[in-house]
CSV table of C-alpha atoms in Angstrom, one decimal:
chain,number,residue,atom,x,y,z
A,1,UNK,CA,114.2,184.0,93.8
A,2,UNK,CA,117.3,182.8,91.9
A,3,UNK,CA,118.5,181.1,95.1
A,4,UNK,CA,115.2,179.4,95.0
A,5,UNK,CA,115.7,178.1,91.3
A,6,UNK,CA,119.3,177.3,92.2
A,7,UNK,CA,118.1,175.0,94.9
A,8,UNK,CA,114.9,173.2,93.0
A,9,UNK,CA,117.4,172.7,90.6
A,10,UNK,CA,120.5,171.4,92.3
A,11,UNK,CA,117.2,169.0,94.2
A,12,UNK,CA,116.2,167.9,90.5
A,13,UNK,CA,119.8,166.7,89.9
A,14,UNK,CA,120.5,165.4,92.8
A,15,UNK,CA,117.3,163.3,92.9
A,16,UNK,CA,118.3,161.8,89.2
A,17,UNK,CA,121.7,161.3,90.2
A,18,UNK,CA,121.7,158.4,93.0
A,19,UNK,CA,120.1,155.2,93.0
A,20,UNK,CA,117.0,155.6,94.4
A,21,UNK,CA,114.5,152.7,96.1
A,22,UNK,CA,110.9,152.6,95.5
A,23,UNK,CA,108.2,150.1,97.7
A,24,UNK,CA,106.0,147.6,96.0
A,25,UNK,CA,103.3,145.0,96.8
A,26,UNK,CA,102.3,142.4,94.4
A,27,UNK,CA,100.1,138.9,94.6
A,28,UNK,CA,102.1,136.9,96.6
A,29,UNK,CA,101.7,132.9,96.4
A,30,UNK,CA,98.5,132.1,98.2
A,31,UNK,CA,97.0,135.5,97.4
A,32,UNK,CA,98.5,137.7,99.8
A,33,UNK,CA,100.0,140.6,99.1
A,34,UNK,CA,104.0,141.0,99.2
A,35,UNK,CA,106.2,144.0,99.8
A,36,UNK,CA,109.3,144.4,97.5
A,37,UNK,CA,111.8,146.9,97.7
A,38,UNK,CA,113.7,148.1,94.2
A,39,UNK,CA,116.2,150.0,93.8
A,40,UNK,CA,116.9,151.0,90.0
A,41,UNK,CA,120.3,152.3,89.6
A,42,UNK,CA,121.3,156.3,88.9
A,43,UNK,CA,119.7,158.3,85.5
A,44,UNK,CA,117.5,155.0,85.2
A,45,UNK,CA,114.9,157.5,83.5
A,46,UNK,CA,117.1,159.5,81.5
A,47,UNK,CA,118.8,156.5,79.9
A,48,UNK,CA,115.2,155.0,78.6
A,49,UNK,CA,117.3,152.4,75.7
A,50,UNK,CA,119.3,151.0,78.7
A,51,UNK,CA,118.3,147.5,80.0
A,52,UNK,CA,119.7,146.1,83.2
A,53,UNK,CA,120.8,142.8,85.0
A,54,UNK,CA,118.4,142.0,88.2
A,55,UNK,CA,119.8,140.6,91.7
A,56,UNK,CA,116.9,139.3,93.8
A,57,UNK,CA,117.8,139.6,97.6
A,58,UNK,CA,115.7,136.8,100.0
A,59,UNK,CA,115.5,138.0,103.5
A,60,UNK,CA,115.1,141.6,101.8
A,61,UNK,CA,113.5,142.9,105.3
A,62,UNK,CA,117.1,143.0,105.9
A,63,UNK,CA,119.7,142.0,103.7
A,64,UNK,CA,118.4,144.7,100.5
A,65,UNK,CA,120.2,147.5,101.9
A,66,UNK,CA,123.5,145.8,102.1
A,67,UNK,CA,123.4,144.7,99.2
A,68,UNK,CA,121.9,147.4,97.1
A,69,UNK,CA,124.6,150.0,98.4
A,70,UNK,CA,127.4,147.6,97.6
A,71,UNK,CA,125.9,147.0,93.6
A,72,UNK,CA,125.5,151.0,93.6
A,73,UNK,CA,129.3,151.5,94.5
A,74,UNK,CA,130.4,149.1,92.4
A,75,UNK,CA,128.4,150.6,89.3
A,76,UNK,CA,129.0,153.8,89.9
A,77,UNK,CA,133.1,153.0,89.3
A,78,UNK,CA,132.5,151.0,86.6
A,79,UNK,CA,133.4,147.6,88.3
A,80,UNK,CA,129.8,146.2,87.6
A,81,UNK,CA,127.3,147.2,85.2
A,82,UNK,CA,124.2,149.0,86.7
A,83,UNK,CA,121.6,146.8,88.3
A,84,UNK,CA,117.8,146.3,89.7
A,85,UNK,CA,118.2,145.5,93.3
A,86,UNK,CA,115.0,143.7,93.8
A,87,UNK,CA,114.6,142.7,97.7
A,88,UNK,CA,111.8,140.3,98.8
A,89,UNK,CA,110.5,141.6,102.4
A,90,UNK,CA,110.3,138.1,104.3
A,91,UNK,CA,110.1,139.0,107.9
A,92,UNK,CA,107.1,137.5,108.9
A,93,UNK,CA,107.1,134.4,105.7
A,94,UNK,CA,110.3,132.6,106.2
A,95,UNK,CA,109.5,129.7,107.9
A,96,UNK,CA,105.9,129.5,104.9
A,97,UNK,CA,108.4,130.6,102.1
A,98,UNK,CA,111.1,127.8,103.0
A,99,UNK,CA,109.3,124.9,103.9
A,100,UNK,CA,111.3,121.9,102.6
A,101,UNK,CA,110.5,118.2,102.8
A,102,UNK,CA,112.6,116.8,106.3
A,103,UNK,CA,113.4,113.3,104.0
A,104,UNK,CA,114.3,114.5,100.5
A,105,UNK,CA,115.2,118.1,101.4
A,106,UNK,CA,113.2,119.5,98.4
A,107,UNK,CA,110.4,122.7,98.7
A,108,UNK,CA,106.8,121.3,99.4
A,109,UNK,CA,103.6,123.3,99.5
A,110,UNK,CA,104.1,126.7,100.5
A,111,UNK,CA,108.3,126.1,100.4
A,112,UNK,CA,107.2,124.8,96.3
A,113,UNK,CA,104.6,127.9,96.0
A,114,UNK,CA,107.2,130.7,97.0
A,115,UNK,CA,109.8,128.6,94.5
A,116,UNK,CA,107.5,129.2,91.8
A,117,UNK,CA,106.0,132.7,92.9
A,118,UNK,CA,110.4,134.1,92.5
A,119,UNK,CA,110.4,132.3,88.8
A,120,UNK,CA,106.5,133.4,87.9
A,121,UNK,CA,105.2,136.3,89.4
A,122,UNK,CA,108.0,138.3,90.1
A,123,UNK,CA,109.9,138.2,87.1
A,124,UNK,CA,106.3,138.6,85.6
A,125,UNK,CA,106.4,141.7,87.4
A,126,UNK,CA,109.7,142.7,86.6
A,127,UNK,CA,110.2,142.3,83.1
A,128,UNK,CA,106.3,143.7,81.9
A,129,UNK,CA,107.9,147.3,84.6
A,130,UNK,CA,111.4,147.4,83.9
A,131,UNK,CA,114.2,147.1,81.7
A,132,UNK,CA,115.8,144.1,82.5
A,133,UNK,CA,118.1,141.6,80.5
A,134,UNK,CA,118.3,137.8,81.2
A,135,UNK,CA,121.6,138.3,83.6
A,136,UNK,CA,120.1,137.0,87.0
A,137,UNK,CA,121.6,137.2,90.4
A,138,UNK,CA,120.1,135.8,93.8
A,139,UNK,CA,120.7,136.2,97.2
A,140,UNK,CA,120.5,134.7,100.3
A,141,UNK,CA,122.0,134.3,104.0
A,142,UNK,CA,120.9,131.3,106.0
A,143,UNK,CA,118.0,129.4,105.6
A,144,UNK,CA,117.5,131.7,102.3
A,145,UNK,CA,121.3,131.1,101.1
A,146,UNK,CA,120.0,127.2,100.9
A,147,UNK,CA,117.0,127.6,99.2
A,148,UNK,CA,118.4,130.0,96.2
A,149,UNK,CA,120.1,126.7,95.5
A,150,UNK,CA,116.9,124.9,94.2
A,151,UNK,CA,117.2,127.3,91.1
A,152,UNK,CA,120.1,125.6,90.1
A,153,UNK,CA,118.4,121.9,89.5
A,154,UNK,CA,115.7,123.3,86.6
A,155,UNK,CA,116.8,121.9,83.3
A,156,UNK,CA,117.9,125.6,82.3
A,157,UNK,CA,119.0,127.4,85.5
A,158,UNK,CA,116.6,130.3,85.9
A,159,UNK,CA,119.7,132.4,88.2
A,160,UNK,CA,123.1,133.1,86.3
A,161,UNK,CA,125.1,133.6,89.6
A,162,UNK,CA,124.5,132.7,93.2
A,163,UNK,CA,125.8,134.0,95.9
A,164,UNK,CA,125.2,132.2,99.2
A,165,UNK,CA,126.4,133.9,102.8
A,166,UNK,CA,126.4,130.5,105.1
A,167,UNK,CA,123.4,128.3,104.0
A,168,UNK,CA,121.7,126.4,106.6
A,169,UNK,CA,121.7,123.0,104.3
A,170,UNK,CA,118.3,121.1,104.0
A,171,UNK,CA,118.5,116.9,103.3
A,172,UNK,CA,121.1,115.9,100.7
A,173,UNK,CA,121.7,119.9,99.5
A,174,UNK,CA,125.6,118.7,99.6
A,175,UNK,CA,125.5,115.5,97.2
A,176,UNK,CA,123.3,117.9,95.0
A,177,UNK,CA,125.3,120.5,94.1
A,178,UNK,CA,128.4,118.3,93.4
A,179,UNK,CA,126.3,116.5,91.0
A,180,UNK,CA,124.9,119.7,89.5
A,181,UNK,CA,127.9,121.7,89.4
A,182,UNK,CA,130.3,118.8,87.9
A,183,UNK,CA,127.4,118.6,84.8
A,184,UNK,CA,127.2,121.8,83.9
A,185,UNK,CA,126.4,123.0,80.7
A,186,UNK,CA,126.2,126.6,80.7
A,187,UNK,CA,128.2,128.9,82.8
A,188,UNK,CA,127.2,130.0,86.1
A,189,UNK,CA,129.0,131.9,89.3
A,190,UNK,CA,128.5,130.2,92.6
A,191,UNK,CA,129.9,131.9,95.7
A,192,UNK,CA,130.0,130.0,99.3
A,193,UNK,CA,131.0,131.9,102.8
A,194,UNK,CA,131.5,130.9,106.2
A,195,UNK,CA,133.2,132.2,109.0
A,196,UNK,CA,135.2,131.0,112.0
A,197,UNK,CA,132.7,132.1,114.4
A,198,UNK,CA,129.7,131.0,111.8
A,199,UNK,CA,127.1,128.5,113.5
A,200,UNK,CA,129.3,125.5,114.2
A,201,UNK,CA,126.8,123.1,111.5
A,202,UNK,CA,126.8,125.4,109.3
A,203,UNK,CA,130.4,125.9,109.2
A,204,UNK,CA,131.6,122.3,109.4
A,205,UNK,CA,128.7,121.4,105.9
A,206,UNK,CA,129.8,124.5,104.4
A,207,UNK,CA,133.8,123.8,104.9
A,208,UNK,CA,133.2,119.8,103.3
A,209,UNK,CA,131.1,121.0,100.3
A,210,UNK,CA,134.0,123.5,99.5
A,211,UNK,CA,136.6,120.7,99.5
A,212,UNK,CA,133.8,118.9,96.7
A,213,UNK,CA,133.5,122.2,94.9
A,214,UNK,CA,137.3,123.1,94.9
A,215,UNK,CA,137.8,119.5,93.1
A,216,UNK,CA,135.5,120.3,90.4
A,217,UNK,CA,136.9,120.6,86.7
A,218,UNK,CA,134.4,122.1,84.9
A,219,UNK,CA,134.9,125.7,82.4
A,220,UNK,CA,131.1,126.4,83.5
A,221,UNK,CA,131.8,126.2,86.7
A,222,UNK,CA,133.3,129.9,88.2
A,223,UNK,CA,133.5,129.3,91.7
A,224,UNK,CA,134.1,131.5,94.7
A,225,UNK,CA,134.8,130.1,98.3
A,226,UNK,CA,135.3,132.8,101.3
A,227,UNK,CA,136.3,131.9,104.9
A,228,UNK,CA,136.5,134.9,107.2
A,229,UNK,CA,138.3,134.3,110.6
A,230,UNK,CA,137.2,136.4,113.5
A,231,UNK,CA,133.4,137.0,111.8
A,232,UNK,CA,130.2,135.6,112.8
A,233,UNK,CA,127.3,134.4,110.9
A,234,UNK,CA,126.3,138.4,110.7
A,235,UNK,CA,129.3,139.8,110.5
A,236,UNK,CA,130.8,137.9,107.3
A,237,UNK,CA,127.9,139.5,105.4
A,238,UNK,CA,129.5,143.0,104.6
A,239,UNK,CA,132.4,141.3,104.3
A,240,UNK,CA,131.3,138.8,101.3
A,241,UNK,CA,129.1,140.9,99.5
A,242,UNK,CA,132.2,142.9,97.8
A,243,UNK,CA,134.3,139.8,97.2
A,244,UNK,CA,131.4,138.1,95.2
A,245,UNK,CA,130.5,141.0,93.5
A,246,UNK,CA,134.3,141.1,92.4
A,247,UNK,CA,134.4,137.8,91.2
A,248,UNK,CA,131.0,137.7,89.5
A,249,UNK,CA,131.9,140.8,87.1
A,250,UNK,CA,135.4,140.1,87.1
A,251,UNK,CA,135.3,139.9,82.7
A,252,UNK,CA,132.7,143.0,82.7
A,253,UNK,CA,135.5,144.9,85.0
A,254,UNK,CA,137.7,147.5,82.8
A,255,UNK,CA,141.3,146.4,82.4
A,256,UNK,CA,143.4,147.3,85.0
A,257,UNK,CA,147.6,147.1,85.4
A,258,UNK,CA,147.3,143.5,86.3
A,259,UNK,CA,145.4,142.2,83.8
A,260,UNK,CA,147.2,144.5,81.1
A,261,UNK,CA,150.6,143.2,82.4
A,262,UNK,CA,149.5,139.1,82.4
A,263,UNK,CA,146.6,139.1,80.2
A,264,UNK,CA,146.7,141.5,77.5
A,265,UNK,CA,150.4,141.9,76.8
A,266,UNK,CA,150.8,137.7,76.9
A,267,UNK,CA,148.1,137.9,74.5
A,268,UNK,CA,148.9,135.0,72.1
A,269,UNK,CA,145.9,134.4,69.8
A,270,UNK,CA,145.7,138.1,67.8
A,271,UNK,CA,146.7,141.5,68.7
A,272,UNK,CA,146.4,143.6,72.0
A,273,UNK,CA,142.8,144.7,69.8
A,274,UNK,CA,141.8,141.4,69.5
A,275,UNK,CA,142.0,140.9,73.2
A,276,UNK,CA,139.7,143.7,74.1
A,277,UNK,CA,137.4,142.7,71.2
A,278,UNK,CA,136.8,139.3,72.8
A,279,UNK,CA,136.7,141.1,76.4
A,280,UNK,CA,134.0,142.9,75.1
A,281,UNK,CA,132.4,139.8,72.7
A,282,UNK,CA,132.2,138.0,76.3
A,283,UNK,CA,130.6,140.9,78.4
A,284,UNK,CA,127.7,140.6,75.8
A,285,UNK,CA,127.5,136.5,76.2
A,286,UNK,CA,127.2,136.2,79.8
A,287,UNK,CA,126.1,139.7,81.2
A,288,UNK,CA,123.7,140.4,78.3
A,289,UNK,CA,124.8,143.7,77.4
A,290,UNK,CA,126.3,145.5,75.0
A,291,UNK,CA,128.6,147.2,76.6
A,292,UNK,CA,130.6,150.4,74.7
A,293,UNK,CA,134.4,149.9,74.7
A,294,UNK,CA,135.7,152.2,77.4
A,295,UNK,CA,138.4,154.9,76.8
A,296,UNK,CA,140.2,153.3,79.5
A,297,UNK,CA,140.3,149.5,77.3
A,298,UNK,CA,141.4,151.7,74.2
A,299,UNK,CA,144.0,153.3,75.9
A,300,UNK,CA,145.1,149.8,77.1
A,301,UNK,CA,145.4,148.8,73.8
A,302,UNK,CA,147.4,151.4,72.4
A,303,UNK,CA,150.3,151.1,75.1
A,304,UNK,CA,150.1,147.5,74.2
A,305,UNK,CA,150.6,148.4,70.4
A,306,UNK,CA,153.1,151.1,71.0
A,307,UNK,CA,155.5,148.6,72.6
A,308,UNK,CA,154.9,146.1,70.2
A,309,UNK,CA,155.5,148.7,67.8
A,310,UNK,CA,152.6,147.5,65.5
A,311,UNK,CA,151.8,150.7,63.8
A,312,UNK,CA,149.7,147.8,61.1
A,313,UNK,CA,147.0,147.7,63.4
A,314,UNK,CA,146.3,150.9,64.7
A,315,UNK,CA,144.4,151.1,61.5
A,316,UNK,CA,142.2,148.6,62.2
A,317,UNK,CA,142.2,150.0,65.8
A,318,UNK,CA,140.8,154.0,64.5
A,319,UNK,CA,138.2,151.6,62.5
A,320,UNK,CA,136.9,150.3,65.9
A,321,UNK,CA,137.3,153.8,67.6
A,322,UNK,CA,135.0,155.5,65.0
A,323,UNK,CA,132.5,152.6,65.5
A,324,UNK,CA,132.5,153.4,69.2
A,325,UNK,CA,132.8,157.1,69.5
A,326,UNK,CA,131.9,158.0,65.8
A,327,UNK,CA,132.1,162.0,67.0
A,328,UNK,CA,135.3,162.0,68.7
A,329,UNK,CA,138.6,162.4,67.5
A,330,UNK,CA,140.0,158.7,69.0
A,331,UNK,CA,139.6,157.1,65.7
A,332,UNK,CA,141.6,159.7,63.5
A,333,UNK,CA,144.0,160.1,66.2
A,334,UNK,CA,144.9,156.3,65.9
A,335,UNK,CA,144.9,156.8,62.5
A,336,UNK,CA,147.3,159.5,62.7
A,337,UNK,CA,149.7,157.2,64.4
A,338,UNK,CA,149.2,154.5,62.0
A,339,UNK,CA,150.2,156.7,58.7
A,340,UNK,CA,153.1,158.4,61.0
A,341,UNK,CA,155.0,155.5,61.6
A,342,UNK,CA,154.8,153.6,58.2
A,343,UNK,CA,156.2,156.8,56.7
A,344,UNK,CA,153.3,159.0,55.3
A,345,UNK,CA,153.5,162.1,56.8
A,346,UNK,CA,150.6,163.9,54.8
A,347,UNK,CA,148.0,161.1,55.5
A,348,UNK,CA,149.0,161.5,58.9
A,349,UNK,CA,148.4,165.1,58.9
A,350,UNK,CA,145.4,164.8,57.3
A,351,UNK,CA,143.9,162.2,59.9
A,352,UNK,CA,145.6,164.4,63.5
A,353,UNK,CA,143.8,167.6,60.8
A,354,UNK,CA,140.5,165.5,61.0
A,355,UNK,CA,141.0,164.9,64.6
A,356,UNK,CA,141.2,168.2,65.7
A,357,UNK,CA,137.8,168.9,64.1
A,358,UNK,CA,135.8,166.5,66.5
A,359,UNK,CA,135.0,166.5,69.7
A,360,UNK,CA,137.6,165.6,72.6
A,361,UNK,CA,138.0,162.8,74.1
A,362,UNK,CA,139.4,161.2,77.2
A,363,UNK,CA,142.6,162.6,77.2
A,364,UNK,CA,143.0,164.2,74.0
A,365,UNK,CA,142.7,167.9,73.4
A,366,UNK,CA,142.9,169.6,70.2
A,367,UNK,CA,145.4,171.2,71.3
A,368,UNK,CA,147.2,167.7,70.9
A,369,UNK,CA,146.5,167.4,67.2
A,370,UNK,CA,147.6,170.5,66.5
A,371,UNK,CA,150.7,170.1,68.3
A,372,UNK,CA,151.4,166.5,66.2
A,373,UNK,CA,150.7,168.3,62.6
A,374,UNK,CA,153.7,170.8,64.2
A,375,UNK,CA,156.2,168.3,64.7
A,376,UNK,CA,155.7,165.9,61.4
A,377,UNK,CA,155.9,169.2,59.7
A,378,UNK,CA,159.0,169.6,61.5
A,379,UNK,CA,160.3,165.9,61.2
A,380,UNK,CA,159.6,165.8,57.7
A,381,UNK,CA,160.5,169.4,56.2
A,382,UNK,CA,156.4,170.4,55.6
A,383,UNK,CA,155.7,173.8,55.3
């Protein structure tokens, strides 16, 4: 019996501990019904005042899983915040879905109905069901990797980033996106692939637009161009997906030795804290979320403080830690260190005292705190 228990339970867990994909159908364009796959991303149910970012995948019948595994690896280290996968089964609607005008290049009739069906009913769908925040990724590969493009030329861009795995161009696509991307007025990620063995007209339109993209000066404009030599126009898939994932949450991604080395400690506007403030004051702008300061970032700033020796603003610094973690002992600990090194040994007691009252954190113990009230007491001649 308790074997049995052990196992329903270790099920339970494991069931609310992965990503896990559901099927859907709703009205489709013309009336029909369409299937959707969703993925929602690991303890979606337990963590019920958590919204999320949505990447729509075209050509879902066979690009979803790809992409959903990739988005649940990256979340699950951090790298990118947790998403909702949303792929659009288009097996047997591609050539309806796509239909573009062969003068002007532009979605007509059914190619104009699935355009506004993405924009419409499926975010209809998606916001009234899910949590979602206005952080929009699409998808595509192809014939689909051209038409996520036409979400680009609305007055307000409906997709934030767009990531397109060797577009089969309609009329004019090209002169388009230079035009578009040089005018931007809000930021967007765009991310182009091709490969050496990629359909030769694909390849050759893709490899010219990139020399127009590369050229582009524009802040709004965070740009992403991979060639892969050896690949084919199926292969370079798994191959892209990571690299535009990468470069799509490269602000949201904790701070790592490089960007702690050339970022952080050649911070020249404010302190090592005022760095990871605006970090974090960014993740909010473009991803739409509000994204806790990570023990990882804090530690980051206190090496950066430490060998600046600016024992000033590690006051301000356990002021941000108990706004963060307002249970744990990181913001007395700072404090500690701050009243330490401008000579106040008591205060400092009192705050590592403090410290060793709340809960642990990261890598402190309260064994630590007690071990730093030792040796002030020591330094300093307390009994």
């Amino acid at each position: 019996m308790k074997k049995l228990l052990f196992l329903i339970a270790f099920i339970f867990i494991s069931v609310n501990t992965i990503a896990q994909t559901v099927y859907r159908e709703i009205d489709g364009p013309s009336g029909e019904k369409r299937q959707l796959k969703i993925q929602v991303p690991r303890n979606y149910e337990a963590n019920v005042d958590t919204m999320y970012p949505v990447i729509v995948v075209l050509d879902g019948d066979y690009l979803f899983e790809p992409v959903a595994g990739i988005a649940d690896y990256y979340a699950y280290w951090d790298e990118m915040p947790d998403a909702i996968v949303v792929g659009i089964n288009q097996i047997n609607d591609k050539d309806q879905d796509f239909n573009c005008d062969e003068i002007n290049g532009l979605p007509v009739e059914s190619g104009a109905a699935f355009f506004e069906f993405i924009t419409y009913d499926l975010f209809n769908f998606l916001d009234n069901n899910y949590r979602t925040v206005p952080f929009r990724t699409i998808i595509g590969h192809g014939e689909s990797a051209n038409f996520l493009n036409f979400y680009l030329f609305q007055e307000t861009p409906f997709f934030n980033a767009y990531i397109s795995l060797s577009p089969s161009f309609t009329e004019k696509m090209e002169l388009r996106l230079k035009e578009q991307f040089t005018d931007l007025e809000t930021p967007i990620f765009y991310s182009l692939t091709t490969a050496e063995e990629d359909r030769k007209s694909s390849r050759n339109s893709i490899g010219a637009l990139h020399k127009s993209l590369e050229a582009i000066n524009n802040d709004n404009f965070n740009y992403n161009y991979n060639y892969y030599k050896g690949k084919s126009h199926y292969e370079l898939v798994n191959h892209a997906l990571p690299t535009a994932f990468e470069k799509v949450y490269k602000v949201y991604k904790p701070i790592d030795l490089k960007e702690y080395k050339e970022k952080l400690l050649a911070y020249d506007e404010g302190t090592a804290m005022d760095y990871v403030v605006k970090k974090y004051d960014s993740i909010k702008s473009l991803y739409k979320i509000d994204k806790q300061i990570r023990i990882n970032d804090f530690n980051a700033i206190e090496a950066a403080l430490k060998k600046a020796e600016d024992w000033e603003t590690f006051k301000l610094l356990g002021k941000l830690a108990l706004e963060e973690y307002p249970d744990a002992m990181l913001g007395k600990y700072y404090m500690g260190i701050h009243y330490e090194n401008i000579g106040e040994p008591k205060k400092a007691i009192k705050a590592y005292s403090a410290a060793f009252a709340m809960e642990e954190i990261g890598r402190l113990k309260k064994d630590d705190m007690l071990h730093y009230v030792e040796l002030i007491k020591a330094d300093f001649g307390i009994k």
